[in-house]
Coordinates of C-alpha atoms in Angstrom, one line a residue:
X7 CA 0.0 0.0 0.0
X8 CA 2.8 2.4 0.8
X9 CA 4.4 1.8 -2.6
X10 CA 1.3 3.2 -4.3
X11 CA 1.4 6.5 -2.3
X12 CA 4.6 7.9 -4.1
X13 CA 3.2 7.7 -7.7
X14 CA -0.1 9.2 -6.4
X15 CA 1.7 12.0 -4.6
X16 CA 3.8 12.8 -7.7
X17 CA 0.6 12.8 -9.8
X18 CA -1.0 15.2 -7.4
X19 CA 2.0 17.5 -7.4
X20 CA 2.2 17.5 -11.2
X21 CA -1.5 18.3 -11.4
X22 CA -1.1 21.1 -8.9
X23 CA 1.9 22.5 -10.8
X24 CA -0.1 22.4 -14.0
X25 CA -2.7 24.8 -12.6
X26 CA -0.1 27.5 -11.8
X27 CA -0.5 30.7 -13.8
X28 CA 2.0 31.3 -16.6
X29 CA 4.9 33.6 -15.6
X30 CA 4.7 37.2 -16.7
X31 CA 6.3 38.1 -20.0
X32 CA 8.3 41.2 -20.7
X33 CA 5.8 44.1 -20.6
X34 CA 5.7 47.9 -20.5
X35 CA 2.7 50.2 -20.0
X36 CA 2.9 53.5 -21.7
X37 CA 0.5 56.3 -20.6
X38 CA 1.7 58.6 -23.4
X39 CA 0.5 56.2 -26.1
X40 CA -2.5 54.7 -24.3
X41 CA -1.0 51.4 -25.2
X42 CA 1.1 48.6 -23.9
X43 CA 3.9 46.3 -24.9
X44 CA 3.4 42.5 -24.3
X45 CA 6.6 40.6 -25.2
X46 CA 7.2 41.9 -28.7
X47 CA 3.6 42.9 -29.4
X48 CA 2.3 46.4 -29.1
X49 CA -1.4 46.9 -28.5
X50 CA -3.2 50.1 -29.5
X51 CA -5.9 51.1 -32.0
X52 CA -4.4 54.4 -33.3
X53 CA -8.0 55.6 -33.9
X54 CA -8.5 53.0 -36.5
X55 CA -11.9 52.0 -35.2
X56 CA -10.5 48.5 -34.7
X57 CA -7.9 47.2 -32.3
X58 CA -4.5 46.8 -34.0
X59 CA -1.6 45.0 -32.5
X60 CA 1.9 45.2 -33.8
X61 CA 4.0 42.1 -34.1
X62 CA 7.4 41.2 -35.6
X63 CA 5.4 39.5 -38.3
X64 CA 3.4 42.6 -39.2
X65 CA 0.3 44.5 -38.1
X66 CA -2.7 42.5 -37.1
X67 CA -6.2 43.8 -37.0
X68 CA -8.8 42.7 -34.5
X69 CA -8.6 40.5 -31.5
X70 CA -11.7 38.4 -32.1
X71 CA -10.9 34.9 -33.4
X72 CA -14.5 33.8 -34.0
X73 CA -15.0 33.5 -37.8
X74 CA -18.8 33.7 -37.4
X75 CA -18.8 36.8 -35.3
X76 CA -20.3 40.0 -36.8
X77 CA -18.5 42.2 -34.3
X78 CA -21.7 44.1 -33.6
X79 CA -21.9 46.0 -30.4
X80 CA -23.6 44.2 -27.6
X81 CA -23.3 40.8 -29.2
X82 CA -21.7 38.2 -26.9
X83 CA -18.2 39.1 -25.6
X84 CA -16.6 40.1 -28.9
X85 CA -13.6 42.2 -27.9
X86 CA -13.5 44.1 -31.3
X87 CA -17.1 45.4 -30.8
X88 CA -16.9 46.0 -27.0
X89 CA -13.5 47.8 -27.2
X90 CA -13.9 50.0 -30.3
X91 CA -17.5 50.9 -30.9
X92 CA -17.3 53.8 -28.5
X93 CA -13.8 54.9 -29.4
X94 CA -10.3 53.7 -28.8
X95 CA -9.4 51.9 -25.6
X96 CA -6.4 52.5 -23.3
X97 CA -4.5 49.2 -22.8
X98 CA -2.4 48.0 -19.9
X99 CA -1.0 44.6 -19.0
X100 CA 0.7 42.7 -16.2
X101 CA 2.5 40.4 -18.7
X102 CA -0.2 37.8 -18.5
X103 CA -3.5 39.5 -19.3
X104 CA -4.6 42.6 -21.2
X105 CA -6.7 45.3 -19.4
X106 CA -8.7 48.0 -21.2
X107 CA -10.2 51.3 -20.2
X108 CA -12.8 51.9 -23.0
X109 CA -15.8 54.1 -23.6
X110 CA -19.3 52.5 -24.0
X111 CA -21.5 53.9 -26.8
X112 CA -25.2 54.5 -26.8
X113 CA -25.4 55.5 -23.1
X114 CA -27.2 58.5 -21.6
X115 CA -24.0 59.7 -20.1
X116 CA -20.2 59.4 -20.7
X117 CA -19.7 55.8 -19.5
X118 CA -16.4 53.9 -19.3
X119 CA -15.8 50.2 -18.7
X120 CA -12.7 48.4 -17.4
X121 CA -12.2 44.9 -19.0
X122 CA -9.7 42.1 -18.8
X123 CA -9.0 39.6 -21.6
X124 CA -6.3 37.2 -22.8
X125 CA -3.9 38.5 -25.5
X126 CA -5.6 36.3 -28.1
X127 CA -8.9 38.1 -27.5
X128 CA -10.5 35.2 -25.5
X129 CA -11.7 35.1 -21.9
X130 CA -13.0 38.7 -21.9
X131 CA -14.5 39.9 -18.6
X132 CA -16.1 43.2 -17.5
X133 CA -14.5 44.3 -14.2
X134 CA -15.9 47.7 -13.5
X135 CA -18.2 50.4 -15.1
X136 CA -18.4 54.1 -14.2
X137 CA -19.7 57.4 -15.4
X138 CA -16.9 59.7 -16.6
X139 CA -16.6 63.4 -17.4
X140 CA -15.6 65.0 -20.7
X141 CA -12.0 65.3 -19.8
X142 CA -11.6 62.1 -17.9
X143 CA -8.0 60.7 -18.2
X144 CA -7.8 57.4 -20.1
X145 CA -4.7 56.3 -18.1
X146 CA -4.9 52.7 -16.8
X147 CA -2.1 51.6 -14.5
X148 CA -1.3 48.1 -13.3
X149 CA 0.5 47.7 -10.0
X150 CA 0.6 44.8 -7.4
X151 CA -2.6 43.1 -8.4
X152 CA -4.6 46.3 -8.9
X153 CA -5.7 48.5 -11.8
X154 CA -5.7 52.2 -11.1
X155 CA -7.7 54.7 -13.1
X156 CA -9.1 58.2 -12.8
X157 CA -12.8 58.8 -12.1
X158 CA -13.8 62.3 -13.2
X159 CA -16.7 64.1 -11.6
X160 CA -18.5 67.5 -12.1
X161 CA -18.6 70.2 -9.5
X162 CA -21.9 70.3 -7.5
X163 CA -22.9 73.6 -9.1
X164 CA -22.1 72.6 -12.7
X165 CA -24.9 73.2 -15.2
X166 CA -24.8 70.4 -17.7
X167 CA -27.4 72.2 -19.9
X168 CA -25.1 75.2 -20.3
X169 CA -23.5 73.6 -23.4
X170 CA -20.0 74.7 -22.4
X171 CA -17.4 72.5 -20.8
X172 CA -14.6 74.0 -18.7
X173 CA -11.8 72.1 -16.9
X174 CA -12.6 74.1 -13.7
X175 CA -16.1 72.4 -13.7
X176 CA -14.4 69.0 -13.2
X177 CA -12.3 67.2 -10.7
X178 CA -11.0 63.7 -10.2
X179 CA -10.2 60.9 -7.7
X180 CA -7.9 57.9 -8.4
X181 CA -9.8 54.6 -8.0
X182 CA -8.4 51.1 -8.0
X183 CA -9.9 47.6 -8.4
X184 CA -8.4 44.1 -8.2
X185 CA -7.4 42.7 -11.6
X186 CA -9.9 39.9 -11.0
X187 CA -12.7 42.3 -10.4
X188 CA -14.4 43.2 -7.1
X189 CA -15.1 46.2 -4.9
X190 CA -13.7 49.6 -6.2
X191 CA -11.6 51.6 -3.7
X192 CA -11.0 55.3 -3.7
X193 CA -7.3 55.8 -3.2
X194 CA -6.9 59.6 -3.1
X195 CA -8.7 61.8 -0.6
X196 CA -8.1 65.2 -2.2
X197 CA -9.7 66.3 -5.4
X198 CA -7.2 66.1 -8.3
X199 CA -6.8 68.0 -11.6
X200 CA -8.9 66.4 -14.2
X201 CA -7.1 64.6 -17.0
X202 CA -3.7 64.6 -15.2
X203 CA -1.3 61.6 -15.3
X204 CA -0.4 59.2 -12.6
X205 CA 1.5 56.0 -11.8
X206 CA 1.7 53.5 -9.0
X207 CA 3.7 50.5 -7.7
X208 CA 3.1 48.2 -4.7
X209 CA 3.8 51.0 -2.2
X210 CA 3.2 54.4 -3.7
X211 CA 0.8 56.3 -5.9
X212 CA 2.2 59.3 -7.8
X213 CA -0.2 61.9 -9.3
X214 CA 0.6 65.0 -11.3
X215 CA -0.8 68.5 -10.4
X216 CA 0.6 70.4 -13.4
X217 CA -1.4 73.5 -12.9
X218 CA -0.3 73.8 -9.3
X219 CA 3.3 72.8 -10.4
X220 CA 3.4 69.8 -8.1
X221 CA 3.6 66.0 -7.8
X222 CA 1.5 64.3 -5.1
X223 CA 3.0 61.2 -3.5
X224 CA 0.5 59.0 -1.6
X225 CA 1.6 56.1 0.7
X226 CA -0.8 53.3 -0.2
X227 CA -0.5 51.7 3.2
X228 CA -1.0 54.7 5.4
X229 CA -2.8 57.1 3.1
X230 CA -0.3 59.9 4.0
X231 CA 0.5 62.4 1.2
X232 CA 3.2 64.8 0.4
X233 CA 3.6 67.4 -2.4
X234 CA 6.8 67.7 -4.4
X235 CA 7.4 70.8 -6.5
X236 CA 8.0 70.2 -10.2
X237 CA 11.4 71.2 -11.5
X238 CA 9.9 73.8 -13.9
X239 CA 6.8 75.0 -15.7
X240 CA 5.7 72.5 -18.4
X241 CA 3.0 72.0 -21.0
X242 CA 2.7 68.3 -20.2
X243 CA 3.9 66.2 -17.2
X244 CA 4.2 62.4 -17.0
X245 CA 5.4 60.7 -13.7
X246 CA 6.8 57.2 -13.7
X247 CA 7.9 54.8 -11.0
X248 CA 10.7 52.3 -11.7
X249 CA 11.9 50.0 -8.9
X250 CA 10.6 52.5 -6.4
X251 CA 12.4 55.5 -7.9
X252 CA 10.3 58.4 -9.3
X253 CA 11.1 59.6 -12.8
X254 CA 9.5 62.4 -14.7
X255 CA 9.1 63.2 -18.4
X256 CA 7.8 66.6 -19.3
X257 CA 7.8 68.9 -22.3
X258 CA 7.4 72.5 -23.3
X259 CA 6.5 73.9 -26.7
X260 CA 9.4 75.4 -28.7
X261 CA 9.6 77.5 -31.8
X262 CA 12.8 77.7 -34.0
X263 CA 13.4 80.4 -36.6
X264 CA 14.6 78.7 -39.8
X265 CA 16.1 80.4 -42.9
X266 CA 14.2 79.7 -46.1
X267 CA 17.3 80.3 -48.1
X268 CA 16.0 83.5 -49.8
X269 CA 16.6 85.8 -46.9
X270 CA 13.2 85.3 -45.2
X271 CA 12.5 83.3 -42.1
X272 CA 9.9 80.6 -41.2
X273 CA 9.0 79.2 -37.8
X274 CA 9.3 75.5 -37.0
X275 CA 7.1 74.6 -34.1
X276 CA 8.1 71.6 -32.1
X277 CA 8.7 70.4 -28.5
X278 CA 11.5 70.2 -26.0
X279 CA 11.4 67.1 -23.7
X280 CA 13.1 66.6 -20.3
X281 CA 13.9 63.5 -18.3
X282 CA 14.3 63.9 -14.5
X283 CA 14.9 61.5 -11.6
X284 CA 13.8 62.4 -8.1
X285 CA 16.5 62.8 -5.5
X286 CA 16.5 63.5 -1.7
X287 CA 17.2 67.2 -2.5
X288 CA 14.8 67.6 -5.5
X289 CA 15.4 66.6 -9.1
X290 CA 18.3 65.5 -11.3
X291 CA 17.9 66.1 -15.0
X292 CA 19.2 63.0 -16.9
X293 CA 18.6 64.1 -20.5
X294 CA 17.0 66.5 -22.9
X295 CA 15.5 65.7 -26.3
X296 CA 13.4 67.1 -29.1
X297 CA 11.0 64.1 -28.9
X298 CA 9.3 62.2 -26.2
X299 CA 11.0 59.6 -24.0
X300 CA 9.8 56.0 -24.3
X301 CA 10.3 53.6 -21.3
X302 CA 11.5 50.1 -22.2
X303 CA 12.4 47.8 -19.2
X304 CA 15.8 49.1 -17.9
X305 CA 16.2 51.6 -20.8
X306 CA 14.6 54.8 -21.8
X307 CA 14.6 55.7 -25.5
X308 CA 14.2 58.9 -27.5
X309 CA 14.9 60.3 -30.9
X310 CA 17.5 63.1 -31.3
X311 CA 16.8 65.7 -34.0
X312 CA 19.2 68.1 -35.6
X313 CA 18.6 71.7 -36.6
X314 CA 15.4 71.8 -38.7
X315 CA 15.9 72.6 -42.4
X316 CA 13.2 74.2 -44.4
X317 CA 12.5 72.3 -47.6
X318 CA 9.5 74.0 -49.1
X319 CA 5.8 74.6 -48.8
X320 CA 3.1 72.3 -50.2
X321 CA -0.7 72.6 -50.4
X322 CA -2.6 69.8 -48.7
X323 CA -6.4 69.1 -48.6
X324 CA -8.1 70.3 -45.4
X325 CA -10.9 67.7 -45.7
X326 CA -13.4 70.5 -46.5
X327 CA -14.4 69.8 -50.1
X328 CA -11.7 70.9 -52.5
X329 CA -10.2 73.3 -50.0
X330 CA -6.4 73.2 -49.5
X331 CA -3.9 74.8 -47.1
X332 CA -0.2 75.5 -47.3
X333 CA 2.1 73.5 -45.0
X334 CA 5.7 74.3 -44.5
X335 CA 7.9 71.1 -44.7
X336 CA 11.1 70.6 -42.7
X337 CA 13.8 68.0 -42.4
X338 CA 14.5 67.6 -38.7
X339 CA 17.4 65.1 -39.4
X340 CA 16.1 62.8 -36.7
X341 CA 18.2 59.8 -37.5
X342 CA 19.8 59.1 -34.1
X343 CA 18.4 57.0 -31.3
X344 CA 19.4 57.9 -27.8
X345 CA 19.2 55.3 -25.0
X346 CA 19.6 55.9 -21.3
X347 CA 20.4 52.9 -19.1
X348 CA 18.2 53.3 -15.9
X349 CA 20.6 51.3 -13.7
X350 CA 23.9 52.9 -14.7
X351 CA 22.8 56.3 -16.1
X352 CA 24.9 55.6 -19.2
X353 CA 23.7 57.5 -22.4
X354 CA 24.5 56.1 -25.8
X355 CA 23.4 57.2 -29.3
X356 CA 22.9 54.8 -32.3
X357 CA 22.4 55.6 -36.0
X358 CA 19.4 54.0 -37.8
X359 CA 20.3 50.6 -39.4
X360 CA 20.0 48.7 -42.6
X361 CA 16.8 49.2 -44.6
X362 CA 16.2 52.8 -43.6
X363 CA 16.1 55.0 -46.7
X364 CA 18.5 57.8 -47.3
X365 CA 16.9 61.0 -46.0
X366 CA 14.4 59.2 -43.8
X367 CA 13.9 60.5 -40.3
X368 CA 12.2 59.0 -37.2
X369 CA 8.9 60.8 -36.7
X370 CA 8.4 59.1 -33.4
X371 CA 8.9 55.8 -31.5
X372 CA 5.6 54.4 -30.2
X373 CA 6.6 51.1 -28.6
X374 CA 9.7 49.2 -27.6
X375 CA 9.4 45.4 -27.2
X376 CA 11.7 42.8 -25.9
X377 CA 13.5 42.4 -29.2
X378 CA 12.0 45.0 -31.6
X379 CA 10.7 48.6 -31.6
X380 CA 7.9 50.2 -33.5
X381 CA 8.3 53.6 -35.0
X382 CA 7.0 56.0 -37.7
X383 CA 9.5 57.1 -40.4
X384 CA 9.1 60.2 -42.5
X385 CA 10.6 61.2 -45.8
X386 CA 10.3 65.0 -45.9
X387 CA 12.1 65.3 -49.2
X388 CA 9.9 62.7 -50.8
X389 CA 6.9 64.6 -49.3
X390 CA 7.8 67.6 -51.3
X391 CA 7.6 65.5 -54.5
X392 CA 4.2 64.2 -53.5
X393 CA 5.2 60.8 -52.0
X394 CA 3.6 59.4 -48.8
X395 CA 4.6 61.5 -45.8
X396 CA 5.1 58.7 -43.2
X397 CA 5.2 55.0 -42.8
X398 CA 5.2 52.6 -39.9
X399 CA 8.1 50.3 -39.4
X400 CA 9.3 47.5 -37.1
X401 CA 13.0 47.8 -36.3
X402 CA 15.4 45.4 -34.6
X403 CA 16.1 46.5 -31.1
X404 CA 19.7 45.3 -31.4
X405 CA 20.9 47.2 -34.6
X406 CA 17.9 49.3 -35.6
X407 CA 17.6 47.6 -39.0
X408 CA 14.2 47.4 -40.7
X409 CA 12.3 44.1 -40.2
X410 CA 9.1 45.3 -42.0
X411 CA 7.5 48.5 -43.1
X412 CA 4.0 49.6 -44.0
X413 CA 3.4 52.6 -46.1
X414 CA 0.4 54.9 -45.4

């Protein structure tokens, strides 16, 4: 009898092990893009009316795998209908599941829904539903088994029939729910600025108050808060927690006067981005750039531009009948990728690799996977000749060579 116990025990242990959840894959949640990286896949709809996810094998459209599904809103648990009929969702992930903050159409008020689903579009589940305001943030943050999001509300004396929406009529609280669903919990006590950005980890919630020029840090265990002055006045502010350390990306608008070549000047409008790390005494600036910073595991990526060069002016349709408007076209010479190592602080720059056309620039990076990165390339000189302005590409993370590209 005793001899039979060992095989039975082994069988029980193997069965129990088989029920263990899969380990989390490489993943990054990016509040600037309203998307997330899961392994080498990047999930976002880019306003296409259908969820798109980017893979090393190309762009895939739609998460629904049912060949008989009509994708009509309200039919079953089709992710394509539920997530896109009311507008684009904001994605987040824990490396195992996808989570979405998405609007719901055909409601009497602005209503949003928090959902979970598997990356292949199956096992979709509604976790929470709430009424939002017109400027409600779409941010969705995963941390320590919870999903954090902003719940906007109107002031008590706001007149909804007035037909005018002002930011001062709205305020917000940060709410969290377990990733499996359940009771919602209000995390912040003080009213926050509507539409501002935030981040969280297992210990701390960080919320931006850009108008007040401050960052609010909330201890998730005690509820205690403190205010940290921002290192400057910015147009946009995005806090980030990495291994318990607070980082900040922020930008201001900038205008550069460029010579047309005929003695006259033209203005190039762009942005100036800053990357900071919080210290005991305030803030340490790690880098500056002309484009946004993209977080990718232990690295932070950005595109470096050169001095903008005026190439010419071209008429483009405005979308109003046959009407056109003149647009000045510039070459920003954005062909260098800068990486900041979070652990060492080392900064390196790399030129674009094989397959990138001569004169092509990086318009922006929108996702960095475990082995690849996704970006938009522009050809400003070709644009003057009437060629497509921009195309999406998948680049090797190792040498920045082109894996695939899709023209507009």
